[in-house]
mmCIF file of N, CA, C and O in Angstrom:
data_model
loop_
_atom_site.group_PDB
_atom_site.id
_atom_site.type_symbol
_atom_site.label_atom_id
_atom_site.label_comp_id
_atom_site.label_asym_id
_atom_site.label_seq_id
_atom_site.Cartn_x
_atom_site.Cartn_y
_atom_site.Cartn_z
ATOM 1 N N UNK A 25 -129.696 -76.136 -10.529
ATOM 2 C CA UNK A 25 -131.002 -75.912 -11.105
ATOM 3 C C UNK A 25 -131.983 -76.877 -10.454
ATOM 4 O O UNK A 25 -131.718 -78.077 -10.391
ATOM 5 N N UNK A 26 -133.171 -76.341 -9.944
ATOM 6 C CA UNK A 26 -133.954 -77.320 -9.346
ATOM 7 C C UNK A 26 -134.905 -77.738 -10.107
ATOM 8 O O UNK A 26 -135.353 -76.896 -10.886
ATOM 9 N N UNK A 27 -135.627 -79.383 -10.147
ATOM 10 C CA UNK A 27 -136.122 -80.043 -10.949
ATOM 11 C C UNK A 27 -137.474 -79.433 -11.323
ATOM 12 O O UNK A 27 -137.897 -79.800 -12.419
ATOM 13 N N UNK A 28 -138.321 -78.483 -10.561
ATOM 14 C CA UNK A 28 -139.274 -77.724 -10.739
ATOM 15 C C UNK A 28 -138.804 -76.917 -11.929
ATOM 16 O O UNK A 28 -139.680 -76.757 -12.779
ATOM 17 N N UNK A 29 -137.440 -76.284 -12.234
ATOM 18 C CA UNK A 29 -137.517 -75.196 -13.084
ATOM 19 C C UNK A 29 -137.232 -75.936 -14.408
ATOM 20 O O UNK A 29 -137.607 -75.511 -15.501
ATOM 21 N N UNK A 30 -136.504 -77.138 -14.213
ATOM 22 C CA UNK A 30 -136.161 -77.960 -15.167
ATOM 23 C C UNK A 30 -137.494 -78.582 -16.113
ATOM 24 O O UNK A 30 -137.465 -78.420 -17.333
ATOM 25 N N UNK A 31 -138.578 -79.254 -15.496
ATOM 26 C CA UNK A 31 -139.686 -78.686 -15.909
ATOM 27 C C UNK A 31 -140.699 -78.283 -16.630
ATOM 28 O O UNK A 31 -141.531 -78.713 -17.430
ATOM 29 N N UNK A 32 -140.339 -77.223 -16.044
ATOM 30 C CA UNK A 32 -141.507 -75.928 -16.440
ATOM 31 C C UNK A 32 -141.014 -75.529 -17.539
ATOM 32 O O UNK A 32 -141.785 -75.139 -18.416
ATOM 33 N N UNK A 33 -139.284 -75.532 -17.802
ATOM 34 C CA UNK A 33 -138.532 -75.600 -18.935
ATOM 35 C C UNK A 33 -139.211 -76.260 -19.929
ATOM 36 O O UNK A 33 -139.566 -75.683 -20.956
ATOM 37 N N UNK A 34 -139.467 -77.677 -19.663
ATOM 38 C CA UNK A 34 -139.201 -78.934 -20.921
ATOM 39 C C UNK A 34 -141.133 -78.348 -21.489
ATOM 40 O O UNK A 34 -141.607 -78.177 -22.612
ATOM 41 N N UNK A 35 -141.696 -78.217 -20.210
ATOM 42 C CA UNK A 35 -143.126 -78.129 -20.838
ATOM 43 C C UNK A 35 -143.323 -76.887 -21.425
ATOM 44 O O UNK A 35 -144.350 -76.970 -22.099
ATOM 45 N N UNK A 36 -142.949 -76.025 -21.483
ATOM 46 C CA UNK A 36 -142.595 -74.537 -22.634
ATOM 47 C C UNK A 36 -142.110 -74.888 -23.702
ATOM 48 O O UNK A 36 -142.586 -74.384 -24.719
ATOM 49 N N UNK A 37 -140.965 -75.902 -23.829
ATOM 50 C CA UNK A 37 -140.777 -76.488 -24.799
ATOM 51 C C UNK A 37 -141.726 -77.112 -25.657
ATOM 52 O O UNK A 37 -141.677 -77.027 -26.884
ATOM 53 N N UNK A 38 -142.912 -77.974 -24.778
ATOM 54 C CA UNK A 38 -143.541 -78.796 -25.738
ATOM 55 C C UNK A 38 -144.712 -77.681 -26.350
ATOM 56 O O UNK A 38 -145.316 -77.764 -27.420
ATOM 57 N N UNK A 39 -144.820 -76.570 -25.253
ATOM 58 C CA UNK A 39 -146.083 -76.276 -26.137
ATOM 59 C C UNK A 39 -145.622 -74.953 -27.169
ATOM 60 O O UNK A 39 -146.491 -74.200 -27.607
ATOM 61 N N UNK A 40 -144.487 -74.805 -27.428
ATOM 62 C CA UNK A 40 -143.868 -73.831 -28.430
ATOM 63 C C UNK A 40 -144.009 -75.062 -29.574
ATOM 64 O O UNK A 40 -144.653 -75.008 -30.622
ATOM 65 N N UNK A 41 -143.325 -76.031 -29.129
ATOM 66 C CA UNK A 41 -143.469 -77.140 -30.364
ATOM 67 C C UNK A 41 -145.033 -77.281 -31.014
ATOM 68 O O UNK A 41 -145.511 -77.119 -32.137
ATOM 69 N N UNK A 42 -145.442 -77.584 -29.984
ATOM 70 C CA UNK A 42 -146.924 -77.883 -30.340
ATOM 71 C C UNK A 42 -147.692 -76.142 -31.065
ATOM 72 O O UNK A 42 -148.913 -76.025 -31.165
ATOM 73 N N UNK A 43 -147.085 -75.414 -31.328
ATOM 74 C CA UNK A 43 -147.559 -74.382 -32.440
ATOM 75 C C UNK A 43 -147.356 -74.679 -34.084
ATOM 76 O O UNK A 43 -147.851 -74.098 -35.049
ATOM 77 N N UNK A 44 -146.462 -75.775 -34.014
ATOM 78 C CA UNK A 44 -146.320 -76.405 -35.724
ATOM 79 C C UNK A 44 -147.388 -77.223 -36.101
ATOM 80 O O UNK A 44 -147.630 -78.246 -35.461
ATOM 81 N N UNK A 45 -148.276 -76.773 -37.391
ATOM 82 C CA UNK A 45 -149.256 -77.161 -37.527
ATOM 83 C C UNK A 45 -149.305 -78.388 -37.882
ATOM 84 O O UNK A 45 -150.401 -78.815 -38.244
ATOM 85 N N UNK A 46 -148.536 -78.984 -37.878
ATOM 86 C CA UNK A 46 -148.352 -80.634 -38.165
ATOM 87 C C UNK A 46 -148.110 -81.841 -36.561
ATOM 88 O O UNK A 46 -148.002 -83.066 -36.495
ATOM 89 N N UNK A 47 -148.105 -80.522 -35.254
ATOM 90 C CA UNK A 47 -147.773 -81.021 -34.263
ATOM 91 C C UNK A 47 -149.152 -80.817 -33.454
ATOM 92 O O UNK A 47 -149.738 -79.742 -33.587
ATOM 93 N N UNK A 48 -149.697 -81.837 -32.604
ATOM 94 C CA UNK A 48 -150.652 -81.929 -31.506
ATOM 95 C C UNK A 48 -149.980 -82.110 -30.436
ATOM 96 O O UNK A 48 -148.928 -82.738 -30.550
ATOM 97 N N UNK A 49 -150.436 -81.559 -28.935
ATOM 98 C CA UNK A 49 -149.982 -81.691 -27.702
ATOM 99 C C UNK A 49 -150.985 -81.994 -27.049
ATOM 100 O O UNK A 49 -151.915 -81.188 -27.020
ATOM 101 N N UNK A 50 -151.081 -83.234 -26.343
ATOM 102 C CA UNK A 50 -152.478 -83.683 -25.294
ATOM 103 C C UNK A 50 -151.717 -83.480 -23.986
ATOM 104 O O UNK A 50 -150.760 -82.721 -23.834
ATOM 105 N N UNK A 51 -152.091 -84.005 -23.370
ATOM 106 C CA UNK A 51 -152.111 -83.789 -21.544
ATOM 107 C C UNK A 51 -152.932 -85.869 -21.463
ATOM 108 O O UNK A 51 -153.931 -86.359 -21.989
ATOM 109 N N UNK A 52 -152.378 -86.171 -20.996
ATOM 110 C CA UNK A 52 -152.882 -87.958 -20.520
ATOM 111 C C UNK A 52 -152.431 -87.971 -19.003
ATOM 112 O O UNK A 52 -151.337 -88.329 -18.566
ATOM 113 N N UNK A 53 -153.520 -87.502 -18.304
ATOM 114 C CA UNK A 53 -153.317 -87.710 -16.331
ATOM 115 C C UNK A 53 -152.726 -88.995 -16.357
ATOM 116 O O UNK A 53 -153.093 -89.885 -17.124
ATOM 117 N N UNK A 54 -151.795 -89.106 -15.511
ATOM 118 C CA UNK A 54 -151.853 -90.525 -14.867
ATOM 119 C C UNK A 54 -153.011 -91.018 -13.806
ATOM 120 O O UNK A 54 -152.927 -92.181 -13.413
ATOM 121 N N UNK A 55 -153.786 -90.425 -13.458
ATOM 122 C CA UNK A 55 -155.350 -90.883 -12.699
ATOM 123 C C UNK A 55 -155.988 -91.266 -13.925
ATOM 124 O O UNK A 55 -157.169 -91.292 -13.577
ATOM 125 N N UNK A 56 -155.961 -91.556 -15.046
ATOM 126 C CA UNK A 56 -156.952 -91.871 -16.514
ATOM 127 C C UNK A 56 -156.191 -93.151 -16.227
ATOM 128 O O UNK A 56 -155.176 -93.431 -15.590
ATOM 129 N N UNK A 57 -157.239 -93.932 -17.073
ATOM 130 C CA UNK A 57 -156.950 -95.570 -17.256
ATOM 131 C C UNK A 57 -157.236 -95.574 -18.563
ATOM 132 O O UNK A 57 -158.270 -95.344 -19.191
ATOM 133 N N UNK A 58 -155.969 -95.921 -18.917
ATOM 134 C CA UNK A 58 -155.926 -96.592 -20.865
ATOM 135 C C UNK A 58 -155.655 -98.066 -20.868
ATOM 136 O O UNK A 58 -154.721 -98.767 -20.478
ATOM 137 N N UNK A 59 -157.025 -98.323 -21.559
ATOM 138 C CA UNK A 59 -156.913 -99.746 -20.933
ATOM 139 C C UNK A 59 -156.064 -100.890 -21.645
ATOM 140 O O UNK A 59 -155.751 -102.009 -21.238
ATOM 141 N N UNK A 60 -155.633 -99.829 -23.583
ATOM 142 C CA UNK A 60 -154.298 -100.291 -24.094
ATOM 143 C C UNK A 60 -153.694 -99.782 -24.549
ATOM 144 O O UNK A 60 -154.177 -99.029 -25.394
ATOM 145 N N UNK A 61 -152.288 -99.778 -24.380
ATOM 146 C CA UNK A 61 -151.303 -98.556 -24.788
ATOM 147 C C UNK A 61 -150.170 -99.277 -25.262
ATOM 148 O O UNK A 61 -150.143 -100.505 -25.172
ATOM 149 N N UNK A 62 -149.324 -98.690 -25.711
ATOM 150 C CA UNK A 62 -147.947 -99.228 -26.301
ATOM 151 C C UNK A 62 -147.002 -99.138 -25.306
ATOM 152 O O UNK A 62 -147.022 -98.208 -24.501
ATOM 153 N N UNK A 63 -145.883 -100.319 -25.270
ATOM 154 C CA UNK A 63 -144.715 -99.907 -23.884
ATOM 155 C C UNK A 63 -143.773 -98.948 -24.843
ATOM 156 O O UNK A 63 -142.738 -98.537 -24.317
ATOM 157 N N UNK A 64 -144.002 -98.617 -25.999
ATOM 158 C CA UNK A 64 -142.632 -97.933 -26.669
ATOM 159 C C UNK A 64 -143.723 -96.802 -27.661
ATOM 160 O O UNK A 64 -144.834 -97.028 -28.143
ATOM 161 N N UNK A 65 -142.972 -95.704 -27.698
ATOM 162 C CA UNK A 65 -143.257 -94.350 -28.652
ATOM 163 C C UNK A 65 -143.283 -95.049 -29.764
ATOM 164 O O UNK A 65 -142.676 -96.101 -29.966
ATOM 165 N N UNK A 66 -144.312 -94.211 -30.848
ATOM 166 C CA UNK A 66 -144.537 -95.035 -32.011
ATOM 167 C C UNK A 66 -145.037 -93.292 -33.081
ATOM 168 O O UNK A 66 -145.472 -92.254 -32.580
ATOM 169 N N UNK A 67 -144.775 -93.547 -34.500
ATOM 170 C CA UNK A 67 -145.153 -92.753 -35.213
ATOM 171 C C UNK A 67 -145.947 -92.979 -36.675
ATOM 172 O O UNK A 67 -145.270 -93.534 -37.540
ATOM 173 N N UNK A 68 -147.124 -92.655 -36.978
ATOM 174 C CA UNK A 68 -147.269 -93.291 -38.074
ATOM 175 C C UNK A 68 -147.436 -91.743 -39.141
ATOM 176 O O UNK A 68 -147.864 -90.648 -38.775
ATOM 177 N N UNK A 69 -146.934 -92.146 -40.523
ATOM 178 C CA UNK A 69 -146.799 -90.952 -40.753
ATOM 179 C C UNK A 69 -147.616 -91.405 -41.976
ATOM 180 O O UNK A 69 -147.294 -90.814 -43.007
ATOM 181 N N UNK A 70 -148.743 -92.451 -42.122
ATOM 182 C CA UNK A 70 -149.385 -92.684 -43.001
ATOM 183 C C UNK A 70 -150.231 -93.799 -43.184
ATOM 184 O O UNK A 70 -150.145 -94.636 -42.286
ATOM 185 N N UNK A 71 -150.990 -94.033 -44.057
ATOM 186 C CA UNK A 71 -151.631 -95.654 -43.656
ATOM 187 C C UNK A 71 -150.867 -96.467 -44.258
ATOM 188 O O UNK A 71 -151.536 -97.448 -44.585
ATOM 189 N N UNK A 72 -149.313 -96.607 -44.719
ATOM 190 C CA UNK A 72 -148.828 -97.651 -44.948
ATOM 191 C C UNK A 72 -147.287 -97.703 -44.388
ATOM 192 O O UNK A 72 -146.434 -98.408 -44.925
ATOM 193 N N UNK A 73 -146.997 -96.769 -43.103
ATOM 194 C CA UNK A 73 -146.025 -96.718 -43.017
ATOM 195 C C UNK A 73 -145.766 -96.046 -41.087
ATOM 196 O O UNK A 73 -146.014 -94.927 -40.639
ATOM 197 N N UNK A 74 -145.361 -96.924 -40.581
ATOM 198 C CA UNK A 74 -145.108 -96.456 -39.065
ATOM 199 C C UNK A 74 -143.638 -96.640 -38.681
ATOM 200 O O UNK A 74 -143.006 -97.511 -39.277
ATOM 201 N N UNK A 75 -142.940 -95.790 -37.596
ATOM 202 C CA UNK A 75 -141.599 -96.261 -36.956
ATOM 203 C C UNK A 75 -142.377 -96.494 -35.572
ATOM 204 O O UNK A 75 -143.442 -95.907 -35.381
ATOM 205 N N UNK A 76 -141.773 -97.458 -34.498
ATOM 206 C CA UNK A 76 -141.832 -97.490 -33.334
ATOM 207 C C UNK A 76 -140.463 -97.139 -32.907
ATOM 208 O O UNK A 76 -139.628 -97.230 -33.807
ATOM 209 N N UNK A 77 -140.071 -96.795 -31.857
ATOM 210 C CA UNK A 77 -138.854 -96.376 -31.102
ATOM 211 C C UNK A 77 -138.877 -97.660 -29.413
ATOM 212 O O UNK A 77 -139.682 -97.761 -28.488
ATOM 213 N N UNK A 78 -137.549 -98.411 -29.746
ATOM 214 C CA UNK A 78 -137.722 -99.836 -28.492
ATOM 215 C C UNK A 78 -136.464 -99.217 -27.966
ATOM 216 O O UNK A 78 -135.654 -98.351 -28.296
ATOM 217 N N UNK A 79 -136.696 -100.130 -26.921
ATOM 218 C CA UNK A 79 -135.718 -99.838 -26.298
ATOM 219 C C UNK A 79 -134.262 -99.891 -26.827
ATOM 220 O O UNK A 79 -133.273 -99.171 -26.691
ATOM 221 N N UNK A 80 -134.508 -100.913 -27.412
ATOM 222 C CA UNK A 80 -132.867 -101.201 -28.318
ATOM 223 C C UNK A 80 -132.666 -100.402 -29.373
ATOM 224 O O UNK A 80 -131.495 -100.387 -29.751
ATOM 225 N N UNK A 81 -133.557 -99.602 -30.092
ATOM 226 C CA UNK A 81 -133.901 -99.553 -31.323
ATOM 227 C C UNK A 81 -135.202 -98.597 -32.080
ATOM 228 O O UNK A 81 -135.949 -97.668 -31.772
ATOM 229 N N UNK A 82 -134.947 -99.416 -33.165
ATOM 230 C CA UNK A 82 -136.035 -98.812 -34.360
ATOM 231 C C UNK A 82 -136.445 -99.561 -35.170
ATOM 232 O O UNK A 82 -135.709 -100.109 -35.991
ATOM 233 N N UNK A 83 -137.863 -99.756 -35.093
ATOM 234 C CA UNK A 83 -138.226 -100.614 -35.655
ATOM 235 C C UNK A 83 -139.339 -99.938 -37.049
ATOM 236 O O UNK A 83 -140.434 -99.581 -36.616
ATOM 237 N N UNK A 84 -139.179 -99.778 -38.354
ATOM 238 C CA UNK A 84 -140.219 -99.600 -39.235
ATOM 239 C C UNK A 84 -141.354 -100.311 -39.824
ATOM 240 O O UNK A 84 -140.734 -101.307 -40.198
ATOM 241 N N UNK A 85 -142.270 -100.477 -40.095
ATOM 242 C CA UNK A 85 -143.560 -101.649 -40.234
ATOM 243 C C UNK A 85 -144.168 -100.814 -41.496
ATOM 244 O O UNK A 85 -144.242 -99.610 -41.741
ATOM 245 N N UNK A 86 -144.626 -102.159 -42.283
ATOM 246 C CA UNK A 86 -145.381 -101.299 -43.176
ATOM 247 C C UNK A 86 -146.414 -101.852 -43.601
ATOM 248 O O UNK A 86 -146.970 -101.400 -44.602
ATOM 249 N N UNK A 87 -146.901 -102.950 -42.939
ATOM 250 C CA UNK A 87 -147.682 -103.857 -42.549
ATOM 251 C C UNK A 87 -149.215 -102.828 -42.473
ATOM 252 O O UNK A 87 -149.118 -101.765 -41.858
ATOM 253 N N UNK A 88 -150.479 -103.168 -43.063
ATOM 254 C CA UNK A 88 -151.486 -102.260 -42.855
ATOM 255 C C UNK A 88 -152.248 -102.843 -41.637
ATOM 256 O O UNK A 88 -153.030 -102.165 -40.970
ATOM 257 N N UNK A 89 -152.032 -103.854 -41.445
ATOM 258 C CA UNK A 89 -152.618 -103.841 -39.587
ATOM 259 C C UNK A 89 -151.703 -103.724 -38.964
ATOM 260 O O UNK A 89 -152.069 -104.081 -37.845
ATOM 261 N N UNK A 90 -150.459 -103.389 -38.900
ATOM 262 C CA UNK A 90 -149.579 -102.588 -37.189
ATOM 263 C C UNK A 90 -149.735 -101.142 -37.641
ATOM 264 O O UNK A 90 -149.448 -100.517 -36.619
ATOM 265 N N UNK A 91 -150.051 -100.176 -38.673
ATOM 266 C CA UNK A 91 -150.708 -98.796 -38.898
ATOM 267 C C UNK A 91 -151.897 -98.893 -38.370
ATOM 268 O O UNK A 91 -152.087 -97.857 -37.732
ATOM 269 N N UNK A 92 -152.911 -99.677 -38.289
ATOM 270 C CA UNK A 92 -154.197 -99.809 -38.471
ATOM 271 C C UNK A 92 -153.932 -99.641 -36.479
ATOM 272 O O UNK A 92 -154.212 -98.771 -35.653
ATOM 273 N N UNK A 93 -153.392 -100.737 -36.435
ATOM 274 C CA UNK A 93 -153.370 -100.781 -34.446
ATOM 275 C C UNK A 93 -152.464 -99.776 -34.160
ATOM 276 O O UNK A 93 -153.008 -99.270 -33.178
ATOM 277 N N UNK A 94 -151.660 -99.275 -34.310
ATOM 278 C CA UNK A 94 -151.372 -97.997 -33.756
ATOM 279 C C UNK A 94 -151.864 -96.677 -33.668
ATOM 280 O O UNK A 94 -151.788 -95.843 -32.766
ATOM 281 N N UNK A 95 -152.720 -96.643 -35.512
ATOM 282 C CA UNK A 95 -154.085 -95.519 -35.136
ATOM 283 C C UNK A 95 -154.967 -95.784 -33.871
ATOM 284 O O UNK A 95 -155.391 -95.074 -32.960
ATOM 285 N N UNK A 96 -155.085 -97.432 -34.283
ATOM 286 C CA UNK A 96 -156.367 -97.486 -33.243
ATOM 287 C C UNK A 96 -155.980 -96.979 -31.431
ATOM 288 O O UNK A 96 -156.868 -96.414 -30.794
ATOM 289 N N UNK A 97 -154.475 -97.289 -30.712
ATOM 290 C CA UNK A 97 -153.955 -96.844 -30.116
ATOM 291 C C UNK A 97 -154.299 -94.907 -29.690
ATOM 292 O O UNK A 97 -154.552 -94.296 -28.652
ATOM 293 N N UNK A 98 -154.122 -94.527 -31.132
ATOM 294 C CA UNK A 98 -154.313 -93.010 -30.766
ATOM 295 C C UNK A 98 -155.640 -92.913 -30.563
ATOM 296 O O UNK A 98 -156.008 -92.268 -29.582
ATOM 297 N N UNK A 99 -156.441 -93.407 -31.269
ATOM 298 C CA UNK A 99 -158.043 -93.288 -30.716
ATOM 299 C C UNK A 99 -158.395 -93.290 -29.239
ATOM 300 O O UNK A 99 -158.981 -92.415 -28.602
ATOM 301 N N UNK A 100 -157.759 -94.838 -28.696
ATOM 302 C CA UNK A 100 -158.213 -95.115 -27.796
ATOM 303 C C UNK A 100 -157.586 -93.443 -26.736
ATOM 304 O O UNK A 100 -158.200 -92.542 -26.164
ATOM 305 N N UNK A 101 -156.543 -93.663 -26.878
ATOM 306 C CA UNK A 101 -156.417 -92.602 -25.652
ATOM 307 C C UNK A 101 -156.738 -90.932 -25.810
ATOM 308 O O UNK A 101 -156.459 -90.121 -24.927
ATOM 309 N N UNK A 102 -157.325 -90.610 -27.000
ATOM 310 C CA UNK A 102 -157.729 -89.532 -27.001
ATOM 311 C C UNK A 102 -158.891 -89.476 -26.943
ATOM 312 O O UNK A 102 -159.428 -88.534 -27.526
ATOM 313 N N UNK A 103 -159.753 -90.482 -26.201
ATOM 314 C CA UNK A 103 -160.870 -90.224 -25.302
ATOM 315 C C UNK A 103 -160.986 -90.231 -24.027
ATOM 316 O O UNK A 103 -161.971 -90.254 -23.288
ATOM 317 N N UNK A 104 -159.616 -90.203 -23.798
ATOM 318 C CA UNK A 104 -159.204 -89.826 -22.229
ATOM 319 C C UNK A 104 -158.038 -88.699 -21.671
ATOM 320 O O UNK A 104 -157.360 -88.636 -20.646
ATOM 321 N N UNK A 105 -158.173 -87.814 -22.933
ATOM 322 C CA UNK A 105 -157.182 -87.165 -22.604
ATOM 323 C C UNK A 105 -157.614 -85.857 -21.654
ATOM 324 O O UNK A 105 -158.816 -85.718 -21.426
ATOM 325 N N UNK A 106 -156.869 -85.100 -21.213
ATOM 326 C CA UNK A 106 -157.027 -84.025 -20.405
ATOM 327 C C UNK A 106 -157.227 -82.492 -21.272
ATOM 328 O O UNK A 106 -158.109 -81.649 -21.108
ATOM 329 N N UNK A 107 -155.951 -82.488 -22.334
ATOM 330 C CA UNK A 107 -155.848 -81.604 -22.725
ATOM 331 C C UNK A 107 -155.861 -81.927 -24.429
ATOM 332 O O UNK A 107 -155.170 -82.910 -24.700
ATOM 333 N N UNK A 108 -156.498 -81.301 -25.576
ATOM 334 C CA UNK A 108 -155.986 -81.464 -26.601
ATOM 335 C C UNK A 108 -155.745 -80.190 -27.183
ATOM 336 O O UNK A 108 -156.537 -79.253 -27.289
ATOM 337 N N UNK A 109 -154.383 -80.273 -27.602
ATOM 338 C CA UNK A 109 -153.993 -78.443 -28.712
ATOM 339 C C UNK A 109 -153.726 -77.624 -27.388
ATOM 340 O O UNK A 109 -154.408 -76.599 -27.372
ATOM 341 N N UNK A 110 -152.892 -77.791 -26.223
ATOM 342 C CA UNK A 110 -152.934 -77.413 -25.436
ATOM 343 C C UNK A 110 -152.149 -75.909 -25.629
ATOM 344 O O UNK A 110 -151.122 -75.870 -26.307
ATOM 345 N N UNK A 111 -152.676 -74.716 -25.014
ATOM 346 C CA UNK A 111 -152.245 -73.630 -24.989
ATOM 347 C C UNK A 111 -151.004 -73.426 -23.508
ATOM 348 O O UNK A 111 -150.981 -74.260 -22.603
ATOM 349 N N UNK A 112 -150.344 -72.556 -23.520
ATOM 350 C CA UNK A 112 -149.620 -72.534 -22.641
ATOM 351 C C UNK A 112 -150.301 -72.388 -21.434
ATOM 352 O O UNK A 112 -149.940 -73.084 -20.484
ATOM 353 N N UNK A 113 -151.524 -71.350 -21.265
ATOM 354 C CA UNK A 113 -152.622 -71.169 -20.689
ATOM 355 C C UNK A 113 -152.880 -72.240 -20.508
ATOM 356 O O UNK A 113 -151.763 -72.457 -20.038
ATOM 357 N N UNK A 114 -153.605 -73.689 -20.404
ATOM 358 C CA UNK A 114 -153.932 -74.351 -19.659
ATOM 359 C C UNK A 114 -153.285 -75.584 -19.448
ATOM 360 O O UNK A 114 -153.747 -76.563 -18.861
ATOM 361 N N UNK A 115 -151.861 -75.423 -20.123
ATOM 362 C CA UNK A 115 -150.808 -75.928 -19.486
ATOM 363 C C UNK A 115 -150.689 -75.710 -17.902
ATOM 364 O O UNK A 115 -150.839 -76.453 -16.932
ATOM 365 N N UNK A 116 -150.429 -74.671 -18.030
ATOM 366 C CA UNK A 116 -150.066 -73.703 -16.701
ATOM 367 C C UNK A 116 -151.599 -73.706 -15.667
ATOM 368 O O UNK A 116 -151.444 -73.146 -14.582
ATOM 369 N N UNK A 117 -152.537 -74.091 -15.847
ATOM 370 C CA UNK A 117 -153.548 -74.386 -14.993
ATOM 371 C C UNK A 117 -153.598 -76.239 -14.507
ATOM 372 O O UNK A 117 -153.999 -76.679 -13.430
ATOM 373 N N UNK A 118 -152.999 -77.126 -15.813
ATOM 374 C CA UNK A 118 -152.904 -78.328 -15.453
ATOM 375 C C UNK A 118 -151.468 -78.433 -14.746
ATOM 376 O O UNK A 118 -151.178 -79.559 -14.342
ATOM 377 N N UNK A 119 -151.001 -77.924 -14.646
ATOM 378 C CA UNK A 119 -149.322 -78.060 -13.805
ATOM 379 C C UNK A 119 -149.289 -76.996 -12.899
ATOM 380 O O UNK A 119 -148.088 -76.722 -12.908
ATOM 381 N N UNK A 120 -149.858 -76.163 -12.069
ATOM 382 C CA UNK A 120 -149.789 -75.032 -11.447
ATOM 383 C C UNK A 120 -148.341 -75.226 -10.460
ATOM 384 O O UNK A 120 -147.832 -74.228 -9.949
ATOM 385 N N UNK A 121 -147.905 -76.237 -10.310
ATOM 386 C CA UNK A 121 -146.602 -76.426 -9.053
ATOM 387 C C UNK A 121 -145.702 -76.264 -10.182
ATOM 388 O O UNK A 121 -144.668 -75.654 -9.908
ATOM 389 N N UNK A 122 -145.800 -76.557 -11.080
ATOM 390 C CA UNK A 122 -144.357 -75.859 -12.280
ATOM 391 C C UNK A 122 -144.213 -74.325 -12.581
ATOM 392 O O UNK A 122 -143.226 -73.825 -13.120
ATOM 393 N N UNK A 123 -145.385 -73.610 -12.139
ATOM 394 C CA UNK A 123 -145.508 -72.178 -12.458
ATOM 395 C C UNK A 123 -145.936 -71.405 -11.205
ATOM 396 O O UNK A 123 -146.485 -70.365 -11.569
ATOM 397 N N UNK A 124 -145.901 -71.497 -10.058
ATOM 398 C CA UNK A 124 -145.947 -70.728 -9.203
ATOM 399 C C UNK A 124 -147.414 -70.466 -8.646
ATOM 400 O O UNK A 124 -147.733 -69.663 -7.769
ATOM 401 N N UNK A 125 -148.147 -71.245 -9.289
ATOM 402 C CA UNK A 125 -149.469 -70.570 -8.661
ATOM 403 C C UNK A 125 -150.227 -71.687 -7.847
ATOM 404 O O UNK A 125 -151.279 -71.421 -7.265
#
């Protein structure tokens, strides 16, 4: 299987996912500059309650300023994003070498 189809695979994946109305899908170029970001995936599923995902681990916080800075995190980079609520349609226009065109 070549890594092109592999892919075009995973990103069909995200944007079938991204049809659950509790799920958003952005697009973040690597040509964008975020000027602060997290080195590890993070989730907050409320204002008093976040998981981060480390390398080792899992870490839960319930601390209202590490919610507070990890919202602020999503702010920052969703004023640089490419795509927000992305349709498969302009998936497939931001990746055209995964889809043939």
């Amino acid at each position: 299987m070549d890594p092109g189809s592999v892919m075009a695979a995973q990103i069909d994946h995200l944007v079938s996912v991204s049809r659950f109305p509790n799920v958003r899908l952005s697009v973040l170029p690597l040509v964008r500059r975020v000027t602060d970001a997290p080195f590890h995936t993070f989730v907050t599923y409320d204002d008093r309650l976040m998981a981060a995902e480390l390398f080792s681990g899992q870490v839960v916080l319930r601390d209202p300023k590490d919610v507070d800075y990890c919202r602020e995190l999503f702010v920052v980079k969703e004023r640089v994003v490419l795509l927000v609520g992305c349709s498969f349609k302009q998936v497939d226009n931001v990746f055209p070498q995964y889809f043939g065109n």
